[in-house]
Amino acid sequence: MFNTVNRVFLVIALVPLFSTVLAHHSFTGEFDVQRLETVKGTVTEFYFVNPHIRIYLDVENEQGETEEWWIEMNSRSNMTRNGWTQDSVPIGQEIVVTANPARNGSNAMGLLGDGTLLNSDTMEPVVPGSFDGQRQQQ
Amino acid sequence: MRILLVLFLSFPVLAQDVVDISGQWDAGEFQTHIIDDVPLSEHGLRISEDYDHSYDPHIQCVQSGLPRLLMIPYPIRIEQFEDRVVISYEEWDVVRTIPVNGHFPEHGGLLHLGHSVANYVGDELVISTIGLQTGIARNRHELWFTSYEATVEERYAPMGDGTDRLRYRFTLTDPVMLDEPWTVEMHLEPYPADFVRFDCTMFERPTLN
């Protein structure tokens, strides 16, 4: 499925996704929590920082061009509780991320309560037990 | 002598009959906390519904104060001294220094953190705050406004259930925006890790790692 088109959109409309998320800013102000999209790409940078963890990806679009995307996640302390470390997302790792798209249409996604973050080879979670399709502890 | 004085003032000093709640704390699992719906007044509800969340100042990396800071999605550190309590927040790198048994200033103006005083009542540390600027408050996913008439009372005490957790409760009173006071209760857990600098960025890359 992901071999021919690296950037895939799975739009799920009107799904009640948002319930217990508590980040430091309004997640709904930045990301569309009514939709989930999926992108596949190669990790270029991983910032294990506050206020939010960020992953930068190179994603090949339908025209074969490389686009830069970034994924915003929860805080460093929260993600540490979920088993994340500075080394959780290796540079060069190819991943498939399903998350809420940016409301402003930019190449950004929010991965907070719902969504998945998978190794594209194995389709297993990059961090075991984390963003595996189950709702994350917030 | 000066060195001794500095050392004396730099370490927490507590009277023996004061509850010890010093340490680093984290809200942990939010699911265990009591965060009821906000009892917005008709006026508060109307302007809340009109508000576009994409204008949330936090998205623009503009720091907010109380009461929003009190939702503590990031760890906090409490230090108790004889004459003051210092609460440091990982969020926004905020530090509040609150006098114990102090008095509110008569002409203090309005501040984003307001004017706070601390008292020990039984086994609780009680912090009262007045003089808040108008601002945006938040629960789990709602944003609403607070007025300059808002006041806050925080209460901190050991859980007393045999665990090392801390019961943290705050009550926001705002006769303009709320029909009745709104109380949040969280059970804080010890947080052993070092604080991490708060490096808010919008669309540019973080500067630290």
mmCIF file of C-alpha atoms in Angstrom:
data_model
loop_
_atom_site.group_PDB
_atom_site.id
_atom_site.type_symbol
_atom_site.label_atom_id
_atom_site.label_comp_id
_atom_site.label_asym_id
_atom_site.label_seq_id
_atom_site.Cartn_x
_atom_site.Cartn_y
_atom_site.Cartn_z
ATOM 1 C CA MET A 1 0.000 0.000 0.000
ATOM 2 C CA PHE A 2 2.795 2.387 0.889
ATOM 3 C CA ASN A 3 5.232 1.159 -1.756
ATOM 4 C CA THR A 4 3.801 3.088 -4.671
ATOM 5 C CA VAL A 5 2.560 6.221 -2.975
ATOM 6 C CA ASN A 6 4.602 7.425 -0.069
ATOM 7 C CA ARG A 7 2.205 10.083 1.018
ATOM 8 C CA VAL A 8 -1.156 8.657 1.841
ATOM 9 C CA PHE A 9 -4.168 10.431 3.215
ATOM 10 C CA LEU A 10 -6.655 8.498 5.218
ATOM 11 C CA VAL A 11 -9.335 10.973 6.083
ATOM 12 C CA ILE A 12 -11.676 9.922 8.826
ATOM 13 C CA ALA A 13 -14.402 12.476 9.228
ATOM 14 C CA LEU A 14 -16.378 13.325 12.332
ATOM 15 C CA VAL A 15 -14.673 10.854 14.594
ATOM 16 C CA PRO A 16 -14.895 11.828 18.268
ATOM 17 C CA LEU A 17 -11.185 11.719 18.792
ATOM 18 C CA PHE A 18 -10.605 14.357 21.364
ATOM 19 C CA SER A 19 -11.289 13.694 24.987
ATOM 20 C CA THR A 20 -8.479 13.667 27.490
ATOM 21 C CA VAL A 21 -5.665 15.511 25.784
ATOM 22 C CA LEU A 22 -4.013 18.114 27.948
ATOM 23 C CA ALA A 23 -1.082 19.801 26.294
ATOM 24 C CA HIS A 24 0.081 23.267 27.110
ATOM 25 C CA HIS A 25 -1.714 24.891 24.209
ATOM 26 C CA SER A 26 -4.993 24.353 22.452
ATOM 27 C CA PHE A 27 -4.408 21.295 20.310
ATOM 28 C CA THR A 28 -7.648 21.975 18.467
ATOM 29 C CA GLY A 29 -6.388 25.440 17.574
ATOM 30 C CA GLU A 30 -3.427 24.036 15.717
ATOM 31 C CA PHE A 31 -4.634 20.665 14.455
ATOM 32 C CA ASP A 32 -7.853 19.304 13.003
ATOM 33 C CA VAL A 33 -8.912 16.707 15.536
ATOM 34 C CA GLN A 34 -11.809 15.589 13.352
ATOM 35 C CA ARG A 35 -9.448 14.099 10.798
ATOM 36 C CA LEU A 36 -6.572 11.676 10.680
ATOM 37 C CA GLU A 37 -4.027 11.632 7.875
ATOM 38 C CA THR A 38 -1.149 9.283 7.209
ATOM 39 C CA VAL A 39 2.268 10.105 5.848
ATOM 40 C CA LYS A 40 5.272 7.905 5.275
ATOM 41 C CA GLY A 41 8.739 9.354 5.377
ATOM 42 C CA THR A 42 12.301 9.228 6.602
ATOM 43 C CA VAL A 43 13.222 10.825 9.896
ATOM 44 C CA THR A 44 15.692 13.659 9.418
ATOM 45 C CA GLU A 45 15.586 15.285 12.862
ATOM 46 C CA PHE A 46 14.222 14.355 16.264
ATOM 47 C CA TYR A 47 13.874 16.945 19.015
ATOM 48 C CA PHE A 48 13.204 15.497 22.462
ATOM 49 C CA VAL A 49 12.329 18.856 23.965
ATOM 50 C CA ASN A 50 9.743 20.990 25.704
ATOM 51 C CA PRO A 51 7.154 22.184 25.163
ATOM 52 C CA HIS A 52 6.589 19.472 22.551
ATOM 53 C CA ILE A 53 8.590 16.701 20.979
ATOM 54 C CA ARG A 54 9.081 17.183 17.255
ATOM 55 C CA ILE A 55 9.987 14.807 14.479
ATOM 56 C CA TYR A 56 10.985 16.105 11.053
ATOM 57 C CA LEU A 57 10.465 13.863 8.052
ATOM 58 C CA ASP A 58 11.340 13.819 4.385
ATOM 59 C CA VAL A 59 8.187 12.697 2.592
ATOM 60 C CA GLU A 60 7.989 11.918 -1.107
ATOM 61 C CA ASN A 61 4.864 13.384 -2.645
ATOM 62 C CA GLU A 62 2.839 12.090 -5.579
ATOM 63 C CA GLN A 63 5.031 14.019 -8.022
ATOM 64 C CA GLY A 64 8.118 12.331 -6.656
ATOM 65 C CA GLU A 65 9.324 15.480 -4.967
ATOM 66 C CA THR A 66 10.613 15.511 -1.424
ATOM 67 C CA GLU A 67 8.619 17.572 1.041
ATOM 68 C CA GLU A 68 9.534 18.318 4.634
ATOM 69 C CA TRP A 69 6.909 17.470 7.242
ATOM 70 C CA TRP A 70 7.011 17.743 11.006
ATOM 71 C CA ILE A 71 5.099 15.928 13.691
ATOM 72 C CA GLU A 72 4.295 17.588 17.002
ATOM 73 C CA MET A 73 3.780 15.357 20.020
ATOM 74 C CA ASN A 74 3.339 15.772 23.752
ATOM 75 C CA SER A 75 5.833 17.223 26.243
ATOM 76 C CA ARG A 76 9.157 15.601 26.996
ATOM 77 C CA SER A 77 8.126 14.746 30.553
ATOM 78 C CA ASN A 78 4.858 13.197 29.409
ATOM 79 C CA MET A 79 6.550 11.187 26.699
ATOM 80 C CA THR A 80 9.217 10.044 29.144
ATOM 81 C CA ARG A 81 6.428 8.563 31.252
ATOM 82 C CA ASN A 82 5.360 6.675 28.131
ATOM 83 C CA GLY A 83 8.800 5.173 27.726
ATOM 84 C CA TRP A 84 10.324 7.608 25.286
ATOM 85 C CA THR A 85 13.973 8.674 25.358
ATOM 86 C CA GLN A 86 16.295 10.912 23.388
ATOM 87 C CA ASP A 87 17.065 7.875 21.188
ATOM 88 C CA SER A 88 13.534 6.658 20.554
ATOM 89 C CA VAL A 89 13.341 7.835 16.945
ATOM 90 C CA PRO A 90 16.603 7.231 15.057
ATOM 91 C CA ILE A 91 17.595 9.558 12.262
ATOM 92 C CA GLY A 92 17.173 7.709 8.961
ATOM 93 C CA GLN A 93 14.364 5.529 10.276
ATOM 94 C CA GLU A 94 11.479 5.203 7.834
ATOM 95 C CA ILE A 95 8.182 5.630 9.631
ATOM 96 C CA VAL A 96 4.469 5.767 8.943
ATOM 97 C CA VAL A 97 2.599 8.330 10.990
ATOM 98 C CA THR A 98 -1.156 8.651 11.314
ATOM 99 C CA ALA A 99 -2.075 11.865 13.081
ATOM 100 C CA ASN A 100 -4.215 15.018 13.026
ATOM 101 C CA PRO A 101 -3.326 17.408 10.185
ATOM 102 C CA ALA A 102 -2.496 21.073 10.721
ATOM 103 C CA ARG A 103 -5.491 23.357 10.408
ATOM 104 C CA ASN A 104 -3.520 25.862 8.331
ATOM 105 C CA GLY A 105 -2.732 23.297 5.643
ATOM 106 C CA SER A 106 0.985 23.253 6.291
ATOM 107 C CA ASN A 107 3.037 20.064 6.269
ATOM 108 C CA ALA A 108 2.560 19.473 9.968
ATOM 109 C CA MET A 109 0.631 16.975 12.059
ATOM 110 C CA GLY A 110 -0.232 16.607 15.690
ATOM 111 C CA LEU A 111 0.135 13.213 17.355
ATOM 112 C CA LEU A 112 -1.195 13.408 20.855
ATOM 113 C CA GLY A 113 -4.035 11.154 21.893
ATOM 114 C CA ASP A 114 -4.961 9.185 18.802
ATOM 115 C CA GLY A 115 -2.950 7.970 15.858
ATOM 116 C CA THR A 116 -0.023 5.682 15.274
ATOM 117 C CA LEU A 117 3.719 5.936 14.804
ATOM 118 C CA LEU A 118 5.012 2.802 13.119
ATOM 119 C CA ASN A 119 8.221 1.428 11.674
ATOM 120 C CA SER A 120 7.440 1.246 7.951
ATOM 121 C CA ASP A 121 9.252 -2.071 7.507
ATOM 122 C CA THR A 122 7.584 -3.987 10.295
ATOM 123 C CA MET A 123 4.482 -1.798 10.834
ATOM 124 C CA GLU A 124 5.185 -2.189 14.539
ATOM 125 C CA PRO A 125 5.273 0.812 16.886
ATOM 126 C CA VAL A 126 8.594 2.641 16.846
ATOM 127 C CA VAL A 127 8.346 2.791 20.643
ATOM 128 C CA PRO A 128 6.724 -0.407 21.978
ATOM 129 C CA GLY A 129 3.366 0.264 23.584
ATOM 130 C CA SER A 130 3.296 3.836 22.362
ATOM 131 C CA PHE A 131 1.148 5.118 19.514
ATOM 132 C CA ASP A 132 0.192 1.614 18.545
ATOM 133 C CA GLY A 133 -3.436 2.413 17.874
ATOM 134 C CA GLN A 134 -4.450 2.474 21.515
ATOM 135 C CA ARG A 135 -5.265 5.786 23.130
ATOM 136 C CA GLN A 136 -2.157 7.261 24.724
ATOM 137 C CA GLN A 137 -1.879 8.147 28.378
ATOM 138 C CA GLN A 138 -1.942 11.934 28.649
ATOM 139 C CA MET B 1 29.570 35.996 57.796
ATOM 140 C CA ARG B 2 28.080 37.068 54.487
ATOM 141 C CA ILE B 3 28.697 33.608 53.069
ATOM 142 C CA LEU B 4 26.968 32.013 56.020
ATOM 143 C CA LEU B 5 24.011 34.339 55.565
ATOM 144 C CA VAL B 6 23.746 33.477 51.877
ATOM 145 C CA LEU B 7 23.917 29.775 52.648
ATOM 146 C CA PHE B 8 21.257 30.167 55.308
ATOM 147 C CA LEU B 9 18.921 31.981 52.941
ATOM 148 C CA SER B 10 19.526 29.527 50.096
ATOM 149 C CA PHE B 11 18.297 26.363 51.767
ATOM 150 C CA PRO B 12 14.716 25.616 52.609
ATOM 151 C CA VAL B 13 14.071 26.230 56.276
ATOM 152 C CA LEU B 14 10.814 25.114 57.797
ATOM 153 C CA ALA B 15 9.260 25.398 61.170
ATOM 154 C CA GLN B 16 8.717 21.923 62.573
ATOM 155 C CA ASP B 17 4.944 22.244 62.745
ATOM 156 C CA VAL B 18 4.568 23.050 59.056
ATOM 157 C CA VAL B 19 3.562 20.356 56.609
ATOM 158 C CA ASP B 20 6.452 19.371 54.350
ATOM 159 C CA ILE B 21 5.416 19.318 50.714
ATOM 160 C CA SER B 22 8.750 20.307 49.222
ATOM 161 C CA GLY B 23 9.919 18.450 46.191
ATOM 162 C CA GLN B 24 9.315 18.003 42.500
ATOM 163 C CA TRP B 25 5.860 16.942 41.457
ATOM 164 C CA ASP B 26 4.144 15.857 38.321
ATOM 165 C CA ALA B 27 0.470 15.512 37.490
ATOM 166 C CA GLY B 28 1.026 12.024 36.059
ATOM 167 C CA GLU B 29 -2.111 10.291 34.891
ATOM 168 C CA PHE B 30 -4.677 12.969 34.235
ATOM 169 C CA GLN B 31 -7.421 10.381 34.102
ATOM 170 C CA THR B 32 -7.303 10.094 37.891
ATOM 171 C CA HIS B 33 -7.963 13.753 38.450
ATOM 172 C CA ILE B 34 -11.195 15.599 39.029
ATOM 173 C CA ILE B 35 -11.672 18.210 36.370
ATOM 174 C CA ASP B 36 -15.345 19.045 36.158
ATOM 175 C CA ASP B 37 -17.033 21.033 33.452
ATOM 176 C CA VAL B 38 -16.496 24.730 33.785
ATOM 177 C CA PRO B 39 -19.627 26.500 35.128
ATOM 178 C CA LEU B 40 -19.436 29.343 32.667
ATOM 179 C CA SER B 41 -21.862 32.203 33.061
ATOM 180 C CA GLU B 42 -23.977 33.229 30.080
ATOM 181 C CA HIS B 43 -21.476 35.984 29.340
ATOM 182 C CA GLY B 44 -18.507 33.679 29.801
ATOM 183 C CA LEU B 45 -20.028 31.030 27.563
ATOM 184 C CA ARG B 46 -20.847 33.492 24.796
ATOM 185 C CA ILE B 47 -17.353 34.882 24.440
ATOM 186 C CA SER B 48 -15.841 31.429 24.862
ATOM 187 C CA GLU B 49 -17.918 30.053 21.991
ATOM 188 C CA ASP B 50 -16.905 32.975 19.789
ATOM 189 C CA TYR B 51 -13.235 32.382 20.403
ATOM 190 C CA ASP B 52 -11.185 30.775 17.646
ATOM 191 C CA HIS B 53 -8.724 28.369 19.275
ATOM 192 C CA SER B 54 -6.179 29.063 16.573
ATOM 193 C CA TYR B 55 -5.629 32.424 18.325
ATOM 194 C CA ASP B 56 -4.564 30.665 21.518
ATOM 195 C CA PRO B 57 -1.552 32.719 22.674
ATOM 196 C CA HIS B 58 0.331 29.549 23.599
ATOM 197 C CA ILE B 59 0.404 28.560 19.929
ATOM 198 C CA GLN B 60 2.159 31.884 19.305
ATOM 199 C CA CYS B 61 4.506 31.122 22.235
ATOM 200 C CA VAL B 62 3.015 33.933 24.305
ATOM 201 C CA GLN B 63 3.182 32.984 27.971
ATOM 202 C CA SER B 64 0.046 33.034 30.063
ATOM 203 C CA GLY B 65 -0.271 33.334 33.802
ATOM 204 C CA LEU B 66 -2.815 32.250 36.361
ATOM 205 C CA PRO B 67 -5.124 30.441 36.375
ATOM 206 C CA ARG B 68 -3.994 28.606 33.254
ATOM 207 C CA LEU B 69 -0.572 27.845 34.678
ATOM 208 C CA LEU B 70 -2.257 25.948 37.499
ATOM 209 C CA MET B 71 -3.315 23.127 35.184
ATOM 210 C CA ILE B 72 0.389 22.082 35.292
ATOM 211 C CA PRO B 73 0.764 19.859 32.255
ATOM 212 C CA TYR B 74 4.497 20.014 33.083
ATOM 213 C CA PRO B 75 6.291 19.202 36.368
ATOM 214 C CA ILE B 76 6.588 21.689 39.224
ATOM 215 C CA ARG B 77 9.062 22.166 42.090
ATOM 216 C CA ILE B 78 7.959 23.357 45.517
ATOM 217 C CA GLU B 79 10.486 24.829 47.938
ATOM 218 C CA GLN B 80 9.408 25.907 51.398
ATOM 219 C CA PHE B 81 11.235 28.535 53.390
ATOM 220 C CA GLU B 82 10.252 30.073 56.684
ATOM 221 C CA ASP B 83 9.095 33.294 55.074
ATOM 222 C CA ARG B 84 8.166 32.217 51.566
ATOM 223 C CA VAL B 85 7.213 29.407 49.248
ATOM 224 C CA VAL B 86 8.832 29.156 45.841
ATOM 225 C CA ILE B 87 7.020 27.232 43.119
ATOM 226 C CA SER B 88 8.896 26.658 39.881
ATOM 227 C CA TYR B 89 7.086 25.441 36.797
ATOM 228 C CA GLU B 90 8.748 23.641 33.937
ATOM 229 C CA GLU B 91 6.098 25.230 31.734
ATOM 230 C CA TRP B 92 7.409 28.589 30.572
ATOM 231 C CA ASP B 93 10.234 28.397 33.167
ATOM 232 C CA VAL B 94 7.976 30.360 35.521
ATOM 233 C CA VAL B 95 8.996 30.916 39.150
ATOM 234 C CA ARG B 96 6.521 32.199 41.739
ATOM 235 C CA THR B 97 7.873 33.498 45.048
ATOM 236 C CA ILE B 98 5.025 33.704 47.515
ATOM 237 C CA PRO B 99 5.349 35.250 50.976
ATOM 238 C CA VAL B 100 4.118 33.197 53.917
ATOM 239 C CA ASN B 101 1.712 35.045 56.180
ATOM 240 C CA GLY B 102 2.121 38.013 53.872
ATOM 241 C CA HIS B 103 -0.346 40.710 52.956
ATOM 242 C CA PHE B 104 -1.772 41.690 49.607
ATOM 243 C CA PRO B 105 -0.463 45.047 48.375
ATOM 244 C CA GLU B 106 -2.961 47.877 48.645
ATOM 245 C CA HIS B 107 -2.160 49.212 45.198
ATOM 246 C CA GLY B 108 -0.568 46.295 43.457
ATOM 247 C CA GLY B 109 -2.083 46.649 40.022
ATOM 248 C CA LEU B 110 -2.951 43.698 37.838
ATOM 249 C CA LEU B 111 -0.347 41.079 36.944
ATOM 250 C CA HIS B 112 -0.466 37.902 34.879
ATOM 251 C CA LEU B 113 0.536 35.947 37.999
ATOM 252 C CA GLY B 114 -1.441 38.246 40.297
ATOM 253 C CA HIS B 115 -0.506 38.848 43.923
ATOM 254 C CA SER B 116 -0.268 35.733 46.062
ATOM 255 C CA VAL B 117 0.099 35.046 49.759
ATOM 256 C CA ALA B 118 0.633 31.684 51.426
ATOM 257 C CA ASN B 119 -0.586 30.362 54.760
ATOM 258 C CA TYR B 120 -0.435 27.009 56.490
ATOM 259 C CA VAL B 121 -3.844 25.827 57.585
ATOM 260 C CA GLY B 122 -3.764 22.487 59.364
ATOM 261 C CA ASP B 123 -1.843 20.121 57.140
ATOM 262 C CA GLU B 124 -2.419 22.225 54.042
ATOM 263 C CA LEU B 125 -0.492 24.937 52.309
ATOM 264 C CA VAL B 126 -3.044 27.471 51.115
ATOM 265 C CA ILE B 127 -2.123 30.069 48.509
ATOM 266 C CA SER B 128 -4.548 32.873 47.710
ATOM 267 C CA THR B 129 -4.184 35.060 44.662
ATOM 268 C CA ILE B 130 -5.856 38.319 43.650
ATOM 269 C CA GLY B 131 -4.974 41.078 41.197
ATOM 270 C CA LEU B 132 -5.009 38.966 38.066
ATOM 271 C CA GLN B 133 -5.032 40.371 34.595
ATOM 272 C CA THR B 134 -7.773 39.182 32.322
ATOM 273 C CA GLY B 135 -6.670 36.061 30.544
ATOM 274 C CA ILE B 136 -7.464 32.784 28.914
ATOM 275 C CA ALA B 137 -8.046 29.743 31.080
ATOM 276 C CA ARG B 138 -8.194 26.136 30.053
ATOM 277 C CA ASN B 139 -9.373 22.758 31.242
ATOM 278 C CA ARG B 140 -8.853 19.649 29.147
ATOM 279 C CA HIS B 141 -9.856 21.089 25.815
ATOM 280 C CA GLU B 142 -11.913 24.208 26.401
ATOM 281 C CA LEU B 143 -10.610 27.738 26.408
ATOM 282 C CA TRP B 144 -12.462 30.512 28.141
ATOM 283 C CA PHE B 145 -11.725 33.962 29.467
ATOM 284 C CA THR B 146 -11.178 35.098 33.020
ATOM 285 C CA SER B 147 -11.953 38.615 34.192
ATOM 286 C CA TYR B 148 -10.010 41.009 36.404
ATOM 287 C CA GLU B 149 -12.368 39.981 39.196
ATOM 288 C CA ALA B 150 -10.995 36.428 39.170
ATOM 289 C CA THR B 151 -9.359 35.084 42.318
ATOM 290 C CA VAL B 152 -7.700 31.748 42.945
ATOM 291 C CA GLU B 153 -7.125 29.612 45.992
ATOM 292 C CA GLU B 154 -4.638 26.727 45.796
ATOM 293 C CA ARG B 155 -4.373 23.993 48.407
ATOM 294 C CA TYR B 156 -1.531 21.499 48.711
ATOM 295 C CA ALA B 157 -1.415 18.634 51.213
ATOM 296 C CA PRO B 158 -0.109 15.069 51.478
ATOM 297 C CA MET B 159 -2.667 12.576 50.217
ATOM 298 C CA GLY B 160 -2.653 10.827 53.556
ATOM 299 C CA ASP B 161 -3.450 7.470 51.964
ATOM 300 C CA GLY B 162 -0.105 5.843 52.600
ATOM 301 C CA THR B 163 1.328 6.944 49.264
ATOM 302 C CA ASP B 164 3.857 9.693 48.665
ATOM 303 C CA ARG B 165 1.448 11.618 46.476
ATOM 304 C CA LEU B 166 0.332 15.178 46.983
ATOM 305 C CA ARG B 167 -3.245 16.364 46.817
ATOM 306 C CA TYR B 168 -3.369 19.569 44.788
ATOM 307 C CA ARG B 169 -6.570 21.479 44.467
ATOM 308 C CA PHE B 170 -7.337 24.929 43.163
ATOM 309 C CA THR B 171 -10.549 26.894 43.038
ATOM 310 C CA LEU B 172 -11.144 29.662 40.561
ATOM 311 C CA THR B 173 -13.767 32.228 41.488
ATOM 312 C CA ASP B 174 -14.853 34.691 38.848
ATOM 313 C CA PRO B 175 -18.253 36.374 39.262
ATOM 314 C CA VAL B 176 -18.081 37.726 35.710
ATOM 315 C CA MET B 177 -17.237 34.571 33.783
ATOM 316 C CA LEU B 178 -18.438 31.782 36.072
ATOM 317 C CA ASP B 179 -21.789 31.079 37.704
ATOM 318 C CA GLU B 180 -20.042 29.394 40.598
ATOM 319 C CA PRO B 181 -16.464 28.620 41.630
ATOM 320 C CA TRP B 182 -14.673 25.959 39.622
ATOM 321 C CA THR B 183 -12.467 23.498 41.473
ATOM 322 C CA VAL B 184 -9.861 21.163 40.020
ATOM 323 C CA GLU B 185 -8.196 18.395 42.006
ATOM 324 C CA MET B 186 -5.071 16.538 40.954
ATOM 325 C CA HIS B 187 -3.005 13.925 42.721
ATOM 326 C CA LEU B 188 0.603 14.774 42.097
ATOM 327 C CA GLU B 189 3.376 12.210 42.008
ATOM 328 C CA PRO B 190 7.042 12.724 42.876
ATOM 329 C CA TYR B 191 9.026 13.686 39.787
ATOM 330 C CA PRO B 192 12.642 12.534 39.988
ATOM 331 C CA ALA B 193 14.062 13.897 36.736
ATOM 332 C CA ASP B 194 15.745 17.221 36.084
ATOM 333 C CA PHE B 195 13.691 20.030 34.677
ATOM 334 C CA VAL B 196 14.050 20.661 30.972
ATOM 335 C CA ARG B 197 14.206 24.166 29.572
ATOM 336 C CA PHE B 198 11.043 25.374 27.930
ATOM 337 C CA ASP B 199 11.935 26.224 24.361
ATOM 338 C CA CYS B 200 8.706 27.302 22.740
ATOM 339 C CA THR B 201 8.858 27.695 18.983
ATOM 340 C CA MET B 202 6.121 28.185 16.429
ATOM 341 C CA PHE B 203 7.091 27.064 12.977
ATOM 342 C CA GLU B 204 10.835 27.347 13.335
ATOM 343 C CA ARG B 205 12.925 24.488 14.684
ATOM 344 C CA PRO B 206 13.585 24.072 18.383
ATOM 345 C CA THR B 207 16.939 25.545 19.379
ATOM 346 C CA LEU B 208 17.789 22.928 21.990
ATOM 347 C CA ASN B 209 17.944 19.174 22.100
#
